[in-house]
Amino acid sequence: GAVVSQHPSWVICKSGTSVKIECRSLDFQATTMFWYRQFPKQSLMLMATSNEGSKATYEQGVEKDKFLINHASLTLSTLTVTSAHPEDSSFYICSARRYVGTEAFFGQGTRLTVV
Amino acid sequence: QQQVKQSPQSLIVQKGGISIINCAYENTAFDYFPWYQQFPGKGPALLIAIRPDVSEKKEGRFTISFNKSAKQFSLHIMDSQPGDSATYFCAASVEYGNKLVFGAGTILRVKS
């Protein structure tokens, strides 16, 4: 299968600061990337869909001004959590697919802890 | 609105036994049904998936059974091993590779 890598694997930040998480497709070009959030012992919930070169589409209830998503190239999407608060502490997971009708591969996830 | 309902929440199976996890969906537009395995601190890994045009798919010890009329699908893990102990998620999407709706997850523990 194709490789999707997230960086960092874990990050601790202070409340009120911003943190950026990267999602890279290492061996394929991804026209679409998906960002999910998973709270402890819960399921994965889709936050947004990101298509290369266009604005991300956010799911209902996800604040687009707080969770900034950029998909400026076919191999990189970034999620920036702005003015992070302890309730934003979660496991953030991306997935990426080449194009419509192909499998989306998951990254290993990024554990964000806001203190 | 939970579009994919998964049960049980947790499951304990003896080594060598059969683990069965069930899911039910509501959206009839779903046409891709994958199962994922997740270990603590890791991203989900695709185990096996099925489309609604078949009623069963088997890959090694893993089998998906699909009942389109009942809008249900299940995962069977044969000869369960301690290494299978993980959290399992069913999911569904409209179109292969599209955004996924996940079930709540099942924590499987296989006792040796």
Short mmCIF file of C-alpha atoms in Angstrom, two decimals:
data_model
loop_
_atom_site.label_atom_id
_atom_site.label_comp_id
_atom_site.label_asym_id
_atom_site.label_seq_id
_atom_site.Cartn_x
_atom_site.Cartn_y
_atom_site.Cartn_z
CA GLY A 1 0.00 0.00 0.00
CA ALA A 2 0.92 3.64 -0.34
CA VAL A 3 2.62 5.50 2.50
CA VAL A 4 1.15 8.49 4.28
CA SER A 5 3.28 10.12 6.94
CA GLN A 6 2.33 12.61 9.62
CA HIS A 7 4.65 14.93 11.46
CA PRO A 8 5.04 15.28 14.32
CA SER A 9 3.90 12.02 15.89
CA TRP A 10 3.18 13.87 19.09
CA VAL A 11 3.30 17.47 20.23
CA ILE A 12 2.72 19.31 23.47
CA CYS A 13 1.88 23.00 23.30
CA LYS A 14 0.81 25.71 25.68
CA SER A 15 -2.75 26.94 25.78
CA GLY A 16 -3.24 29.88 23.44
CA THR A 17 -0.50 28.93 21.01
CA SER A 18 -0.88 27.49 17.52
CA VAL A 19 0.44 24.17 16.32
CA LYS A 20 0.86 22.81 12.79
CA ILE A 21 0.51 19.18 11.81
CA GLU A 22 1.77 17.93 8.46
CA CYS A 23 0.39 15.10 6.36
CA ARG A 24 2.52 13.87 3.48
CA SER A 25 1.91 11.27 0.81
CA LEU A 26 5.39 9.83 0.34
CA ASP A 27 5.06 7.74 -2.81
CA PHE A 28 2.03 9.10 -4.60
CA GLN A 29 0.34 12.36 -5.44
CA ALA A 30 -2.79 12.94 -3.43
CA THR A 31 -5.52 15.08 -4.91
CA THR A 32 -7.59 14.68 -1.75
CA MET A 33 -6.68 14.48 1.90
CA PHE A 34 -9.04 13.93 4.80
CA TRP A 35 -8.51 15.06 8.39
CA TYR A 36 -10.04 13.13 11.27
CA ARG A 37 -10.02 13.69 15.00
CA GLN A 38 -10.19 10.94 17.60
CA PHE A 39 -10.73 11.62 21.29
CA PRO A 40 -9.53 8.99 23.80
CA LYS A 41 -11.49 5.75 23.57
CA GLN A 42 -13.75 7.21 20.91
CA SER A 43 -14.21 6.81 17.22
CA LEU A 44 -12.74 8.81 14.37
CA MET A 45 -14.74 11.83 13.31
CA LEU A 46 -14.14 13.56 10.01
CA MET A 47 -13.16 17.20 10.41
CA ALA A 48 -12.62 18.29 6.83
CA THR A 49 -11.89 17.26 3.27
CA SER A 50 -9.02 18.97 1.53
CA ASN A 51 -8.60 19.05 -2.24
CA GLU A 52 -5.32 20.24 -3.69
CA GLY A 53 -5.46 23.84 -4.76
CA SER A 54 -8.85 24.62 -3.30
CA LYS A 55 -10.37 25.52 0.04
CA ALA A 56 -11.11 22.73 2.46
CA THR A 57 -14.66 21.59 3.08
CA TYR A 58 -15.41 21.41 6.79
CA GLU A 59 -17.88 19.12 8.48
CA GLN A 60 -20.72 20.59 10.46
CA GLY A 61 -19.61 21.82 13.85
CA VAL A 62 -15.91 22.14 12.97
CA GLU A 63 -14.63 25.71 13.27
CA LYS A 64 -12.79 26.53 10.06
CA ASP A 65 -11.09 29.56 11.62
CA LYS A 66 -9.72 27.43 14.42
CA PHE A 67 -8.62 24.46 12.34
CA LEU A 68 -6.84 25.87 9.32
CA ILE A 69 -6.24 23.38 6.55
CA ASN A 70 -3.92 23.99 3.63
CA HIS A 71 -3.36 21.62 0.72
CA ALA A 72 -0.96 23.58 -1.38
CA SER A 73 0.72 20.65 -3.11
CA LEU A 74 -0.16 17.15 -4.23
CA THR A 75 1.96 15.61 -1.49
CA LEU A 76 1.37 17.86 1.49
CA SER A 77 -1.57 19.02 3.56
CA THR A 78 -1.27 20.86 6.85
CA LEU A 79 -3.65 21.28 9.75
CA THR A 80 -3.02 24.25 12.01
CA VAL A 81 -4.80 24.35 15.33
CA THR A 82 -4.96 28.03 16.21
CA SER A 83 -5.19 29.34 19.77
CA ALA A 84 -5.19 25.81 21.08
CA HIS A 85 -6.99 24.97 24.31
CA PRO A 86 -6.92 21.83 26.47
CA GLU A 87 -10.18 20.64 24.92
CA ASP A 88 -8.38 20.48 21.54
CA SER A 89 -6.14 17.76 22.93
CA SER A 90 -6.80 14.78 20.71
CA PHE A 91 -5.38 12.34 18.19
CA TYR A 92 -5.42 13.89 14.71
CA ILE A 93 -5.26 11.50 11.77
CA CYS A 94 -5.06 12.24 8.07
CA SER A 95 -5.75 10.05 5.08
CA ALA A 96 -4.88 10.65 1.46
CA ARG A 97 -6.04 9.32 -1.90
CA ARG A 98 -4.74 9.72 -5.41
CA TYR A 99 -8.04 10.63 -6.99
CA VAL A 100 -11.75 9.82 -6.87
CA GLY A 101 -12.42 6.11 -6.78
CA THR A 102 -9.09 5.07 -5.28
CA GLU A 103 -8.28 3.93 -1.78
CA ALA A 104 -7.52 6.49 0.91
CA PHE A 105 -4.51 5.55 3.05
CA PHE A 106 -4.18 6.64 6.67
CA GLY A 107 -1.24 8.27 8.38
CA GLN A 108 0.00 7.13 11.76
CA GLY A 109 -1.68 10.00 13.60
CA THR A 110 -0.48 12.94 15.69
CA ARG A 111 -1.14 13.13 19.40
CA LEU A 112 -1.74 16.75 20.43
CA THR A 113 -1.68 17.67 24.10
CA VAL A 114 -2.48 21.24 25.07
CA VAL A 115 -1.37 22.24 28.58
CA GLN B 1 -26.73 11.32 14.06
CA GLN B 2 -24.82 8.08 14.17
CA GLN B 3 -25.02 6.66 10.70
CA VAL B 4 -23.08 3.48 11.46
CA LYS B 5 -23.90 1.58 14.64
CA GLN B 6 -21.35 -0.93 15.89
CA SER B 7 -21.62 -3.63 18.52
CA PRO B 8 -20.43 -4.89 20.89
CA GLN B 9 -18.39 -2.16 22.58
CA SER B 10 -15.96 -4.76 23.87
CA LEU B 11 -15.36 -8.42 23.33
CA ILE B 12 -13.28 -11.06 25.06
CA VAL B 13 -12.51 -14.22 23.12
CA GLN B 14 -10.38 -17.23 23.92
CA LYS B 15 -7.40 -17.94 21.71
CA GLY B 16 -8.52 -19.99 18.75
CA GLY B 17 -12.11 -18.80 19.00
CA ILE B 18 -14.18 -16.76 16.60
CA SER B 19 -14.58 -13.02 17.13
CA ILE B 20 -17.71 -11.46 15.65
CA ILE B 21 -18.37 -7.74 15.40
CA ASN B 22 -21.52 -6.32 13.90
CA CYS B 23 -22.42 -3.06 12.21
CA ALA B 24 -25.61 -1.56 10.87
CA TYR B 25 -25.96 1.46 8.64
CA GLU B 26 -28.74 3.82 7.69
CA ASN B 27 -27.63 5.61 4.56
CA THR B 28 -28.53 3.50 1.54
CA ALA B 29 -26.14 5.57 -0.57
CA PHE B 30 -23.18 3.92 1.16
CA ASP B 31 -21.43 1.59 -1.26
CA TYR B 32 -18.11 0.82 0.38
CA PHE B 33 -17.74 -0.90 3.75
CA PRO B 34 -14.24 -1.31 5.19
CA TRP B 35 -13.05 -2.64 8.51
CA TYR B 36 -10.06 -1.12 10.26
CA GLN B 37 -7.79 -2.35 13.02
CA GLN B 38 -6.22 0.15 15.35
CA PHE B 39 -3.55 -0.37 17.98
CA PRO B 40 -3.05 2.20 20.77
CA GLY B 41 -1.31 5.32 19.54
CA LYS B 42 -1.43 4.26 15.89
CA GLY B 43 -3.51 5.20 12.91
CA PRO B 44 -6.16 2.77 11.65
CA ALA B 45 -5.04 0.06 9.25
CA LEU B 46 -7.37 -1.35 6.60
CA LEU B 47 -8.15 -5.01 7.26
CA ILE B 48 -10.72 -5.93 4.67
CA ALA B 49 -13.50 -4.20 2.76
CA ILE B 50 -16.60 -5.11 0.79
CA ARG B 51 -18.91 -3.61 -1.80
CA PRO B 52 -22.68 -4.23 -1.66
CA ASP B 53 -22.68 -6.39 -4.79
CA VAL B 54 -21.30 -9.37 -2.86
CA SER B 55 -22.57 -11.01 0.32
CA GLU B 56 -19.28 -12.29 1.66
CA LYS B 57 -15.59 -11.66 1.31
CA LYS B 58 -12.81 -13.65 2.90
CA GLU B 59 -9.15 -12.78 3.30
CA GLY B 60 -7.16 -15.20 5.41
CA ARG B 61 -8.73 -15.39 8.87
CA PHE B 62 -10.94 -12.35 8.26
CA THR B 63 -14.39 -12.56 6.68
CA ILE B 64 -16.97 -9.86 6.03
CA SER B 65 -20.60 -10.87 5.75
CA PHE B 66 -22.90 -8.33 4.14
CA ASN B 67 -26.69 -8.21 4.20
CA LYS B 68 -27.88 -5.43 1.93
CA SER B 69 -31.58 -5.81 2.68
CA ALA B 70 -30.99 -5.62 6.43
CA LYS B 71 -28.34 -2.91 6.00
CA GLN B 72 -25.95 -4.85 8.18
CA PHE B 73 -22.43 -6.17 7.87
CA SER B 74 -20.17 -8.06 10.19
CA LEU B 75 -16.55 -9.02 10.68
CA HIS B 76 -15.59 -12.54 11.64
CA ILE B 77 -12.08 -13.27 12.87
CA MET B 78 -11.42 -16.98 12.79
CA ASP B 79 -8.83 -18.65 15.01
CA SER B 80 -8.44 -15.45 17.01
CA GLN B 81 -4.94 -14.82 18.34
CA PRO B 82 -3.61 -12.62 21.16
CA GLY B 83 -1.99 -10.45 18.50
CA ASP B 84 -5.47 -9.64 17.21
CA SER B 85 -6.18 -7.75 20.44
CA ALA B 86 -6.92 -4.23 19.23
CA THR B 87 -9.78 -1.85 18.53
CA TYR B 88 -11.79 -2.60 15.42
CA PHE B 89 -13.84 -0.04 13.54
CA CYS B 90 -16.35 -0.60 10.82
CA ALA B 91 -16.87 2.25 8.42
CA ALA B 92 -18.87 3.22 5.37
CA SER B 93 -18.58 5.70 2.56
CA VAL B 94 -20.43 6.84 -0.48
CA GLU B 95 -17.90 5.80 -3.12
CA TYR B 96 -14.65 3.96 -2.65
CA GLY B 97 -11.93 6.13 -1.17
CA ASN B 98 -14.28 8.89 -0.12
CA LYS B 99 -14.74 10.32 3.37
CA LEU B 100 -15.59 7.65 5.89
CA VAL B 101 -18.22 7.44 8.59
CA PHE B 102 -16.92 5.24 11.38
CA GLY B 103 -18.68 3.05 13.89
CA ALA B 104 -17.99 3.55 17.58
CA GLY B 105 -15.39 0.81 17.72
CA THR B 106 -15.04 -2.56 19.43
CA ILE B 107 -12.21 -3.33 21.82
CA LEU B 108 -11.21 -6.93 21.24
CA ARG B 109 -9.17 -8.86 23.74
CA VAL B 110 -8.03 -12.36 22.89
CA LYS B 111 -7.07 -14.36 25.94
CA SER B 112 -4.25 -16.86 25.61
#
